[in-house]
Coordinates of C-alpha atoms and ligand atoms in Angstrom, one line a residue:
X1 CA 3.0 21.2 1.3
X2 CA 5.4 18.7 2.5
X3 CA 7.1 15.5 0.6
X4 CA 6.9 12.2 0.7
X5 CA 9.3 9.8 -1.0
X6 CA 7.1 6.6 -2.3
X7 CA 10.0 3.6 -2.9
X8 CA 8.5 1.0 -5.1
X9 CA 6.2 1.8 -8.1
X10 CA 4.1 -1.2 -8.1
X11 CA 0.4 -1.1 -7.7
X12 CA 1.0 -0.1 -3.8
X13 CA 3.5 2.6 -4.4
X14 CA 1.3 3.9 -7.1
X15 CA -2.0 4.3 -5.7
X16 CA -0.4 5.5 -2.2
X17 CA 1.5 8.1 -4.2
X18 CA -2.2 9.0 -5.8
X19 CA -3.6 9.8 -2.3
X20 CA -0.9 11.5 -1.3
X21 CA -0.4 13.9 -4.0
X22 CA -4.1 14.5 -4.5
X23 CA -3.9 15.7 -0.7
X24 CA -1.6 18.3 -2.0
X25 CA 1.6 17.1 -1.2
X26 CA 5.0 16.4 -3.4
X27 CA 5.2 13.1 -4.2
X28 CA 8.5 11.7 -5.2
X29 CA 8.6 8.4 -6.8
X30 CA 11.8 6.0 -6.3
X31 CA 12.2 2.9 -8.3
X32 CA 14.2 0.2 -9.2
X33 CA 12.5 -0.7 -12.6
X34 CA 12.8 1.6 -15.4
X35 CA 8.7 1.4 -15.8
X36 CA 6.6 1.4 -13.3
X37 CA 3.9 -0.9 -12.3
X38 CA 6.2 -3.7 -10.3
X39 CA 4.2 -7.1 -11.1
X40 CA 1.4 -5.3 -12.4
X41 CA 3.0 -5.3 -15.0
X42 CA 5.9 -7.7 -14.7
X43 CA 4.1 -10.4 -12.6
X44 CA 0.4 -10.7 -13.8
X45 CA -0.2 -13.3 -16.7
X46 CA 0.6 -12.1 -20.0
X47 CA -3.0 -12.3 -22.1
X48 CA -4.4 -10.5 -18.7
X49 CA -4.9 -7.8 -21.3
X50 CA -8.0 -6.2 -19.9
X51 CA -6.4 -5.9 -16.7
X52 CA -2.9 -5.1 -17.3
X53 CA -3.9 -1.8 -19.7
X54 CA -6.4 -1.0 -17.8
X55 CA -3.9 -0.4 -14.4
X56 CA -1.4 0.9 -17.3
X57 CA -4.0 4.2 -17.5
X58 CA -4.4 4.4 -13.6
X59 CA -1.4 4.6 -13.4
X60 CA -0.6 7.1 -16.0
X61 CA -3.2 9.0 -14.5
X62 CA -1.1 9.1 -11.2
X63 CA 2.7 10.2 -12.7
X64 CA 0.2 12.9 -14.9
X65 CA -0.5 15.1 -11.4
X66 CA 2.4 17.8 -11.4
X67 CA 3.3 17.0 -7.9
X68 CA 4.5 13.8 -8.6
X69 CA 7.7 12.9 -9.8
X70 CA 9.7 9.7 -10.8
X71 CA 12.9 8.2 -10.8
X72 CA 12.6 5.0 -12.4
X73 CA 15.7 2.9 -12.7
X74 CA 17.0 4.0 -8.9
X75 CA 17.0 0.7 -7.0
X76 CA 17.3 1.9 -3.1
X77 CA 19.6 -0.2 -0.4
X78 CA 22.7 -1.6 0.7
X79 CA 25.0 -0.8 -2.2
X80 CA 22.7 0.2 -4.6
X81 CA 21.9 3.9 -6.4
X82 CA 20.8 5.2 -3.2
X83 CA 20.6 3.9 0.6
X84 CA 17.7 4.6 2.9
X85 CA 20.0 7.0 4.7
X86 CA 20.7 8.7 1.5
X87 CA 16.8 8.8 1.2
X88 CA 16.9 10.6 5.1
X89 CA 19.3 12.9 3.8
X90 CA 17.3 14.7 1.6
X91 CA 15.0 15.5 4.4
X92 CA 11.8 13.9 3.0
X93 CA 8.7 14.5 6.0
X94 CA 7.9 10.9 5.4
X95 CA 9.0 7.7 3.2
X96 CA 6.8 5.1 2.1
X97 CA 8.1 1.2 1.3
X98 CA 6.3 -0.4 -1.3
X99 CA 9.2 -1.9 -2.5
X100 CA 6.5 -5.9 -2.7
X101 CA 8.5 -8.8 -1.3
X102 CA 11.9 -9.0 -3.4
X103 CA 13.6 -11.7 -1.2
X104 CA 13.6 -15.3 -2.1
X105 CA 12.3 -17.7 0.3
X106 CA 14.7 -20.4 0.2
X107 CA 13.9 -24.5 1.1
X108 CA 16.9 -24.9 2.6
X109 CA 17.7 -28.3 0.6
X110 CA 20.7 -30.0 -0.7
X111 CA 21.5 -29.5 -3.9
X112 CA 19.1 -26.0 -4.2
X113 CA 21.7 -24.4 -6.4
X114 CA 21.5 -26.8 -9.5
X115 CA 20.5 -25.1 -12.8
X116 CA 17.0 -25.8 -13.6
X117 CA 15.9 -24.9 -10.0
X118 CA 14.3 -21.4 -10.2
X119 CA 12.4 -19.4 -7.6
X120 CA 8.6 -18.8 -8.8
X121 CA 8.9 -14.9 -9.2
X122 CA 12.2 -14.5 -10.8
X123 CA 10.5 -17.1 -13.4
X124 CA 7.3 -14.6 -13.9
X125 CA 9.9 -11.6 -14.1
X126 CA 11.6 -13.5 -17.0
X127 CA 8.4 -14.0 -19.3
X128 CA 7.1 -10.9 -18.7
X129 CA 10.5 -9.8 -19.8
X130 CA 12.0 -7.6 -16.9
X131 CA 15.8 -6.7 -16.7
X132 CA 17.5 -8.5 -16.2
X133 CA 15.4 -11.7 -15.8
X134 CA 14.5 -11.6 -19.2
X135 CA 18.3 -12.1 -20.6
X136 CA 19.0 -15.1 -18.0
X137 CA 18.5 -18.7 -18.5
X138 CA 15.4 -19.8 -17.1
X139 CA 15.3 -23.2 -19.7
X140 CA 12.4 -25.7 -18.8
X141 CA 13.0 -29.5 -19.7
X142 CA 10.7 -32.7 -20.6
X143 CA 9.7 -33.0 -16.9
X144 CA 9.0 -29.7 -15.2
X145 CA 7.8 -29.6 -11.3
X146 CA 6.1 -27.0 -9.7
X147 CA 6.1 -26.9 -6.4
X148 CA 2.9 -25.1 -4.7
X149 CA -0.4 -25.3 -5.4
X150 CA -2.1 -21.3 -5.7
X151 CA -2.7 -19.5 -7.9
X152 CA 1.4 -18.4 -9.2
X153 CA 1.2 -22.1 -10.0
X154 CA -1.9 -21.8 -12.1
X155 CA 0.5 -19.0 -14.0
X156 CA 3.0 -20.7 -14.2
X157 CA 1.9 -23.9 -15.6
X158 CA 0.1 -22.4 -18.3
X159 CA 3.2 -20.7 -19.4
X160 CA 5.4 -24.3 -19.1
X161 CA 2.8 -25.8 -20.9
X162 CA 0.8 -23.1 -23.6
X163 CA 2.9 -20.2 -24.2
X164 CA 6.6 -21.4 -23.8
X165 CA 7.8 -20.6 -27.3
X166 CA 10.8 -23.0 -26.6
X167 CA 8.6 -25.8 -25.2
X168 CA 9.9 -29.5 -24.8
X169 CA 8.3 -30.4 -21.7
X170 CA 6.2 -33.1 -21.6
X171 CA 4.8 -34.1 -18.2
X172 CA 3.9 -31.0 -15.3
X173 CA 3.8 -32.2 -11.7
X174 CA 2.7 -29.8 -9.1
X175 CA 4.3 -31.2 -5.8
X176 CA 2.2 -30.2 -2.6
X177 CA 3.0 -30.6 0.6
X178 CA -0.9 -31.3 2.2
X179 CA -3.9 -32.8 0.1
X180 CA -6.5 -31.5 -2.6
X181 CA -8.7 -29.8 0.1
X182 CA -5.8 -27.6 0.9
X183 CA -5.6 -26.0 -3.0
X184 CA -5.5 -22.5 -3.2
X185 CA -6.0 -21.7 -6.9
X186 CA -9.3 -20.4 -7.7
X187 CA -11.6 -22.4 -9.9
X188 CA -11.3 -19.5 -13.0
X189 CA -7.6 -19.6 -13.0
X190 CA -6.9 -23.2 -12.7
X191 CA -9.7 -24.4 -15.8
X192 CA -7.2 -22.6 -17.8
X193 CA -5.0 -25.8 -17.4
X194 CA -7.5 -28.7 -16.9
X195 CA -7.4 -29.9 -20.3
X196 CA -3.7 -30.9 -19.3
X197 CA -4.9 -33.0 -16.5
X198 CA -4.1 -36.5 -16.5
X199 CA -7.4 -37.6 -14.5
X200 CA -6.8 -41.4 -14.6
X201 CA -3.8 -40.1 -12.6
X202 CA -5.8 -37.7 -10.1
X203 CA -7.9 -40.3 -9.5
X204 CA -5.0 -42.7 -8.4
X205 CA -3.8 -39.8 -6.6
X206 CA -6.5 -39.4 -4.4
X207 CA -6.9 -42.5 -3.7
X208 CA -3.3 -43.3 -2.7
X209 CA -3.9 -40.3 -0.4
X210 CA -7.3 -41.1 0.8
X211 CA -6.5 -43.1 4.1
X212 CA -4.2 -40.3 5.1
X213 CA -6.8 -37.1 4.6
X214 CA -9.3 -39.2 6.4
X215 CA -6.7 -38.9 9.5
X216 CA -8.0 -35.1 9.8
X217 CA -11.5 -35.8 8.7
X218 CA -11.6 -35.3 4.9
X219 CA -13.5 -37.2 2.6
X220 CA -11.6 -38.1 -0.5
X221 CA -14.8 -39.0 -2.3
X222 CA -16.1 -35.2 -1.4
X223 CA -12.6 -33.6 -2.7
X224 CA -14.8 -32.0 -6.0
X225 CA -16.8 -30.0 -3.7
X226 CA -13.1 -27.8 -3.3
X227 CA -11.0 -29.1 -6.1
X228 CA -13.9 -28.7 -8.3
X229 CA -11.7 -29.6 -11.4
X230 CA -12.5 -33.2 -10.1
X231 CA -16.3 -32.4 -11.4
X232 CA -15.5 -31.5 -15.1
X233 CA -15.1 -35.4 -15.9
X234 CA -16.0 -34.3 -19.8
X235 CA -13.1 -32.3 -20.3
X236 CA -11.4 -33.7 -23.1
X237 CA -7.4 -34.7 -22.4
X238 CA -4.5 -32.8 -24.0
X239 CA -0.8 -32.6 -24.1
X240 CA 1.4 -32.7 -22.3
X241 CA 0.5 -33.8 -19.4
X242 CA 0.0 -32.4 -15.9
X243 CA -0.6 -34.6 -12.4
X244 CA -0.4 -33.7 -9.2
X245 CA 1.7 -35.1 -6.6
X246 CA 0.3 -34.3 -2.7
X247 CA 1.4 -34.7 0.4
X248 CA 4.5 -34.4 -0.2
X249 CA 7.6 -31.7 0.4
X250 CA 11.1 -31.7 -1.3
X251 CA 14.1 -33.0 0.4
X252 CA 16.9 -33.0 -1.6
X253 CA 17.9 -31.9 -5.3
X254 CA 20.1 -34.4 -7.3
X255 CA 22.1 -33.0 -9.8
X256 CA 23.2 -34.5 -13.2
X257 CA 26.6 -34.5 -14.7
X258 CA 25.7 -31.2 -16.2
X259 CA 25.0 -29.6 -13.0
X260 CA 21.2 -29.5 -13.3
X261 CA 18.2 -31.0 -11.4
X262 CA 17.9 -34.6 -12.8
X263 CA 16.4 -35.9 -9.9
X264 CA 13.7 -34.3 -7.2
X265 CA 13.5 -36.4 -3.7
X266 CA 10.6 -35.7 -2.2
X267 CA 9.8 -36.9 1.6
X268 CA 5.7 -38.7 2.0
X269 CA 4.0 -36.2 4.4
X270 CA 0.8 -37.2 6.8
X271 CA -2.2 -35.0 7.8
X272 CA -2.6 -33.7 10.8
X273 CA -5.1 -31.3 12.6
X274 CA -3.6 -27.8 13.4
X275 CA -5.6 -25.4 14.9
X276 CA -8.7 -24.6 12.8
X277 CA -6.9 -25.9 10.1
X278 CA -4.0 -28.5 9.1
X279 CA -0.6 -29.1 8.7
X280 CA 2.2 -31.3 6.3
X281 CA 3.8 -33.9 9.1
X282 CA 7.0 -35.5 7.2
X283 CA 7.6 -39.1 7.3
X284 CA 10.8 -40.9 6.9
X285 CA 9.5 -42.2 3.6
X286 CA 11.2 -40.7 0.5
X287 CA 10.1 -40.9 -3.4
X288 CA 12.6 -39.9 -6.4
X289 CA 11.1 -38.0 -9.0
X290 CA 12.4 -37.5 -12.1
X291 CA 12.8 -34.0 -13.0
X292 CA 14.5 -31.8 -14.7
X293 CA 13.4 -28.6 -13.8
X294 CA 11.2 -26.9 -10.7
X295 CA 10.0 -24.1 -10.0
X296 CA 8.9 -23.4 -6.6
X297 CA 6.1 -21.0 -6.1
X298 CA 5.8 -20.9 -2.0
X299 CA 5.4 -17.3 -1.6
X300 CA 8.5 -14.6 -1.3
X301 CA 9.7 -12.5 1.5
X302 CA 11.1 -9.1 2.0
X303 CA 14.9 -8.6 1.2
X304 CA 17.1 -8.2 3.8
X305 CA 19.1 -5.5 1.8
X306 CA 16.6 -2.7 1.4
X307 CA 18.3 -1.2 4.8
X308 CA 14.8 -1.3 7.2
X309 CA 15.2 -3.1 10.2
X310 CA 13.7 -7.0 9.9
X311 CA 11.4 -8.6 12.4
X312 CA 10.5 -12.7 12.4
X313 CA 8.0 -11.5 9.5
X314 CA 9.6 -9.3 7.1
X315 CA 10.2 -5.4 7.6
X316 CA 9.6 -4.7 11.3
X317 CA 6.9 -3.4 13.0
X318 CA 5.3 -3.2 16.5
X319 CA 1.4 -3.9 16.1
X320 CA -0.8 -2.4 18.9
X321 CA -3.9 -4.0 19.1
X322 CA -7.0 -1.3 18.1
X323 CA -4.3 0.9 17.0
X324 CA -4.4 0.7 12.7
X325 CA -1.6 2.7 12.2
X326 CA 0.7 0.6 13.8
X327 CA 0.9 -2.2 11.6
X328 CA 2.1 0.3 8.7
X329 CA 4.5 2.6 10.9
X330 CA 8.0 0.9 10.7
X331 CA 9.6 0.0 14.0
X332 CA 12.7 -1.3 15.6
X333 CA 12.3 -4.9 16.3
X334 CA 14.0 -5.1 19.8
X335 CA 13.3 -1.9 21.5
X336 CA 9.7 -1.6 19.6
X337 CA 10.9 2.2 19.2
X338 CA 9.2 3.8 16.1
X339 CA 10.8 4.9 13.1
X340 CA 8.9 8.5 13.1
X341 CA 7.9 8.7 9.5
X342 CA 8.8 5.7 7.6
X343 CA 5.9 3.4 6.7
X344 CA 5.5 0.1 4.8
X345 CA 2.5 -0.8 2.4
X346 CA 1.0 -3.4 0.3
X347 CA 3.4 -6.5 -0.4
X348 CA 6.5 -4.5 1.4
X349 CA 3.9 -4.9 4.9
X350 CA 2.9 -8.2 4.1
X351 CA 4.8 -10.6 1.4
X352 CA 2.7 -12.4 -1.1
X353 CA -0.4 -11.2 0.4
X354 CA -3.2 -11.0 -2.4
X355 CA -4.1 -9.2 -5.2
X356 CA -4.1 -6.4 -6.7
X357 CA -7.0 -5.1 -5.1
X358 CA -5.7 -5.8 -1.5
X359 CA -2.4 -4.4 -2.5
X360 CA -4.1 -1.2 -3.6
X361 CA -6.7 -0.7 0.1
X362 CA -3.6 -1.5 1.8
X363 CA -1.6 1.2 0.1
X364 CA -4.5 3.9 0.4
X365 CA -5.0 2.5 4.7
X366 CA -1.4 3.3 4.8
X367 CA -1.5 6.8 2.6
X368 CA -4.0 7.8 5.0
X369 CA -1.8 7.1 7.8
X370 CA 0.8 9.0 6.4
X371 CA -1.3 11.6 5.8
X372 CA -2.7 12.0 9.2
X373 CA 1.4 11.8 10.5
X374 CA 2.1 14.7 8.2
X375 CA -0.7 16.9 9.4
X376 CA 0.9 16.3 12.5
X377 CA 4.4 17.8 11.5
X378 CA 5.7 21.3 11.3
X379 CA 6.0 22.9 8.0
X380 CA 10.0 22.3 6.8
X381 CA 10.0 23.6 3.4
X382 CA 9.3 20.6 0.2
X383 CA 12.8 18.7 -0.6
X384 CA 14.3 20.0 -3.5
X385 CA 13.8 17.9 -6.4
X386 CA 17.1 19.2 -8.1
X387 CA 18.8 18.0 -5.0
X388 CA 18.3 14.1 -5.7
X389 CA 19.3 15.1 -9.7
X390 CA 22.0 16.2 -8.8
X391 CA 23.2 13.0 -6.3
X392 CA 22.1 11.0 -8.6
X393 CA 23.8 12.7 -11.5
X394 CA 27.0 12.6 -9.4
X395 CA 26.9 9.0 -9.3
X396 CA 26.2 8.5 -12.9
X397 CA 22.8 6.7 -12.6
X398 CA 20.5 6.5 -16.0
X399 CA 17.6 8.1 -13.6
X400 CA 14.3 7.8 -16.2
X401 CA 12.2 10.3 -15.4
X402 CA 8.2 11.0 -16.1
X403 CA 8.9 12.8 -19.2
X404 CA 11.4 10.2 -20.7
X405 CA 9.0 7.2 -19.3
X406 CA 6.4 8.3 -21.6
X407 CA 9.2 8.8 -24.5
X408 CA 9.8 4.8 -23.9
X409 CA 6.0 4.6 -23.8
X410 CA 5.6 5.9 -27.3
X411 CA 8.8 4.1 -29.0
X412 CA 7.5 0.6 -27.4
X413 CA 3.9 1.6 -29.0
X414 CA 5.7 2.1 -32.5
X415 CA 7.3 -0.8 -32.2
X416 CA 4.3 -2.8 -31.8
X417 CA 2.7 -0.8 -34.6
X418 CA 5.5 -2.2 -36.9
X419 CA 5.6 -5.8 -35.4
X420 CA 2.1 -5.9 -35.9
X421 CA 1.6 -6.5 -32.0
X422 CA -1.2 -5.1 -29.6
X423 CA 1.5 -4.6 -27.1
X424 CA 5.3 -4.4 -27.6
X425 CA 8.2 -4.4 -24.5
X426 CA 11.8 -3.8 -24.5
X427 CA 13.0 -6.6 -22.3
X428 CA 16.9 -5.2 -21.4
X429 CA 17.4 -1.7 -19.8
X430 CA 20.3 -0.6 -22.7
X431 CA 17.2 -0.9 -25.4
X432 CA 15.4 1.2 -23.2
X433 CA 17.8 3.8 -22.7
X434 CA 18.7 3.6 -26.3
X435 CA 14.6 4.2 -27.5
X436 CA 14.3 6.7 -25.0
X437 CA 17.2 9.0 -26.3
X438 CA 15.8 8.1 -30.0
X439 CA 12.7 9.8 -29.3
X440 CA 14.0 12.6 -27.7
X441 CA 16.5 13.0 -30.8
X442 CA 13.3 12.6 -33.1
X443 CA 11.3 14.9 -30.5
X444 CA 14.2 17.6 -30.3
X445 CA 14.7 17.4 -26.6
X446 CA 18.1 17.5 -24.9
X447 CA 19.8 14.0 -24.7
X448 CA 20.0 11.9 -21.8
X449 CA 23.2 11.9 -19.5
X450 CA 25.2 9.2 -20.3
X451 CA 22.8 7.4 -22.5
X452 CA 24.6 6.0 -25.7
X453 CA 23.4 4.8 -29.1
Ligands
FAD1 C1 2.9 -14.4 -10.6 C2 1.9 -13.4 -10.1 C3 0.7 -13.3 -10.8 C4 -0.2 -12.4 -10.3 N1 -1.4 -12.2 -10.9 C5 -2.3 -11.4 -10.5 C6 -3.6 -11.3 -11.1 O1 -3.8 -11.9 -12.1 N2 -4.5 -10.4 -10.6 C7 -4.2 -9.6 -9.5 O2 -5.1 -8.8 -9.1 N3 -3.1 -9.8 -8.9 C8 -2.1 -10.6 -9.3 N4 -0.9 -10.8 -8.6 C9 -0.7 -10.0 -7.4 C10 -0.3 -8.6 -7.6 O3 0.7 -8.6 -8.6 C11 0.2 -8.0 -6.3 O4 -1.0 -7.9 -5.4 C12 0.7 -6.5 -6.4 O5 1.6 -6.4 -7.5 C13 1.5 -6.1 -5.1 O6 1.8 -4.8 -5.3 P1 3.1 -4.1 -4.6 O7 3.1 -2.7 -5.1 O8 3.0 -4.3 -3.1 O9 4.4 -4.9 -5.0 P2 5.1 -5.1 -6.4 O10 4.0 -5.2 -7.5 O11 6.0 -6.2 -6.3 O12 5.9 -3.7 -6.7 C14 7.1 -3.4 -6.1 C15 7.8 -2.3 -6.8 O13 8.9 -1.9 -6.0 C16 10.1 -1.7 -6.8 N5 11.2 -2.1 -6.0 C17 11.5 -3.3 -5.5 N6 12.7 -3.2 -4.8 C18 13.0 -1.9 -4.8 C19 14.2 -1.2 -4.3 N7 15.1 -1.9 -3.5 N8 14.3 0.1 -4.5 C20 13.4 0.7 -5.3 N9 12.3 0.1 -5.8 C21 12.1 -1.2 -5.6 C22 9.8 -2.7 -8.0 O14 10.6 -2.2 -9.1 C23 8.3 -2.5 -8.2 O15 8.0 -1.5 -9.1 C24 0.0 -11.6 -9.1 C25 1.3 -11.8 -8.4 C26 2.2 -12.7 -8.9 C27 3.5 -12.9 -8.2

């Protein structure tokens, strides 16, 4: 048996850790969250029910083999709980990063830092009430801009404009850089919002950017056959309102006397061809938009302070062509020298990159990699498990453990009971440290280190 530390329980960590342990190794678990399940269960749209409880059991099914373990509430890195050396040091045979893409991809524009201006996934992390997102101030004004047009867009719209329980806004514009055939929602997701469409206004739209799609070949008049929201003219009109703005990229934020966005400046864009496909060429002409709060939703990247060497695309590695395991196995990015044993997976190998699904074959490619590496190892005796309690112990960090996860499980399920809620989550890590040492006092077990209440 040999171990292998999994960093990052989202859907990838997860369902690599299933393959790995159910090949009889010792699976250790290290995570920043106190729960598992990464945007599974922080990212994916709220009333995605079905789905979220459904990869709630799968993954209760995973932490129930015996030779995994978890340490929830363990963010790895520079300065953090523990460092990728640290990780080294306890002699794992191999580590897998599934640690998803935590790194903000910044636009590099003036003015970036005004309140009101919020990166996509730190908003998702706040309504879906992870620590400590959920605590900070991610207020939405009368005029809201999103800026992307996929399917975090879709989410995030319907939250501005349905579920916000604070709501004031009053008019959504999603601000694209290319035209309507370069959309990349999908047609379920976005019908959630198309009563919110101002079509009068999409018409006008598409029409103002009609000569300048034609310049690659598009016909405006045939955008419904990809933005096939353009072929529900019967949808009856709600508020507020939502319009889109293409072809065009933001320039420069202007702040108000209160610090925040009050103004967006967005530069006009042309068409061109590039490659197969097309690409946003910036003119010198500019718009102001008045705004008050934007979002943008262009995808994240890998952060920098995880402690794994970066290449131009994220964490490195050297891809060989016709050799699969390459583009998991983690290598230096100037001398192209492998890092024997540490391997990335799911949104950690490529940021933003799909669904859950994807996330999940990309995990189990990479498991099987790892396990193939493994067979390929001497035998060096598992890591101790009491070794890593003990350093972490040591440094006085509130590691939550399998046992004590499930604790938190059953004190969020009686607090839904008494709220009257299907589904019921603590949203600051103190209340869940606090329920977790409540159950154990109501269950008899031993209390938490350092835990108060
Ligand atoms: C807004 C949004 C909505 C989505 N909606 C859907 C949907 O409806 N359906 C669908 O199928 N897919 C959806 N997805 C995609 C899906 O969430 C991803 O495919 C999947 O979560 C990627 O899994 P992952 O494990 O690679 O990364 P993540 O889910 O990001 O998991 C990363 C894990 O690593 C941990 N971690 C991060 N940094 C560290 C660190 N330094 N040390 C230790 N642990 C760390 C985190 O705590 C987390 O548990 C959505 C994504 C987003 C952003």
């Amino acid at each position: 048996m040999k171990t292998v530390f999994v960093v990052g329980a989202g859907p990838a960590g997860m369902f690599a850790a299933q393959k790995i342990a159910l090949a009889g190794h010792q699976v250790v678990i290290v995570n920043r969250d106190i729960k598992h399940g990464g945007l599974a269960e922080y990212g994916i749209y709220l009333v995605k029910d079905k789905m979220k409880s459904g990869l709630r059991k799968q993954f209760a099914k995973v932490l129930s083999l015996p030779n995994v373990h978890y340490f929830g509430h363990v963010p790895v890195g520079t300065k953090q709980a523990l460092t990728v050396d640290d990780l080294r040091a306890f002699h794992p045979d191999a580590i897998v990063f599934s640690v998803g893409a935590q790194g903000t991809k910044k636009l590099g524009l003036p003015g970036e830092d005004a309140k009101g201006v919020y990166s996509a996934k730190d908003f998702v992390y706040f309504y879906n009430s992870l620590p400590p997102f959920a605590s900070q101030d991610f207020s939405t004004g009368k005029k809201v801009a999103i800026v992307g047009m996929g399917n975090v867009m879709v989410d995030i719209a319907r939250w501005v404009l349905f579920d916000n329980p604070n709501r004031q806004t009053e008019e959504l514009t999603i601000v694209a850089r290319r035209g309507p055939f370069e959309a990349k929602f999908d047609e379920k997701e976005i019908k959630y919002v198309e009563h919110n469409l101002d079509r009068n206004e999409l018409n006008a739209e598409m029409q103002r950017v009609a000569e300048r799609v034609a310049a690659v070949g598009q016909d405006i008049g045939k955008a419904g056959d990809v933005f096939s929201i353009l072929q529900h003219t019967d949808v009856p009109q709600t508020k507020p309102v939502m319009k889109f703005r293409f072809l065009c990229s933001p320039k420069e934020i202007v702040k108000g006397a209160d610090g925040r966005i009050c103004k967006l400046i967005v530069t006009e864009n042309l068409l061109v061809k590039k490659g197969e496909g097309t690409a946003a060429k910036a003119t010198d002409q500019t718009v102001a938009l008045d705004i008050d709060t934007m979002i943008f939703a262009i995808g994240d990247v890998h952060d920098p302070n995880l402690g794994l060497p970066m290449g131009p695309e994220g964490y490195s590695t050297k891809p060989v062509p016709g050799d699969e395991r390459s583009l998991y196995q983690v290598a230096d990015p100037q001398t192209g020298a492998e890092m024997e044993g540490h391997f990335v997976v799911g949104w950690a190998r490529r940021a933003s990159d799909g669904l859950v699904g994807i996330a999940r074959h990309d995990a189990e490619v990479g498991a099987t990699h790892v396990l193939n590496y493994l067979a390929s190892q001497p035998d060096k005796g598992a890591a101790a498990i009491e070794t890593i309690e003990s350093t972490l112990r040591a440094r006085n960090i509130q590691v939550v453990n399998k046992t004590e996860l499930a604790l938190l499980g059953k004190a969020e399920e009686k607090e839904a009971q008494e709220r009257g809620l299907t589904y019921f989550k603590y949203s600051d890590d103190t209340s869940m440290l606090r329920a977790i040492t409540r159950e154990k006092k109501t269950n008899n077990t031993p209390a938490m280190a350092g835990a108060d209440d």
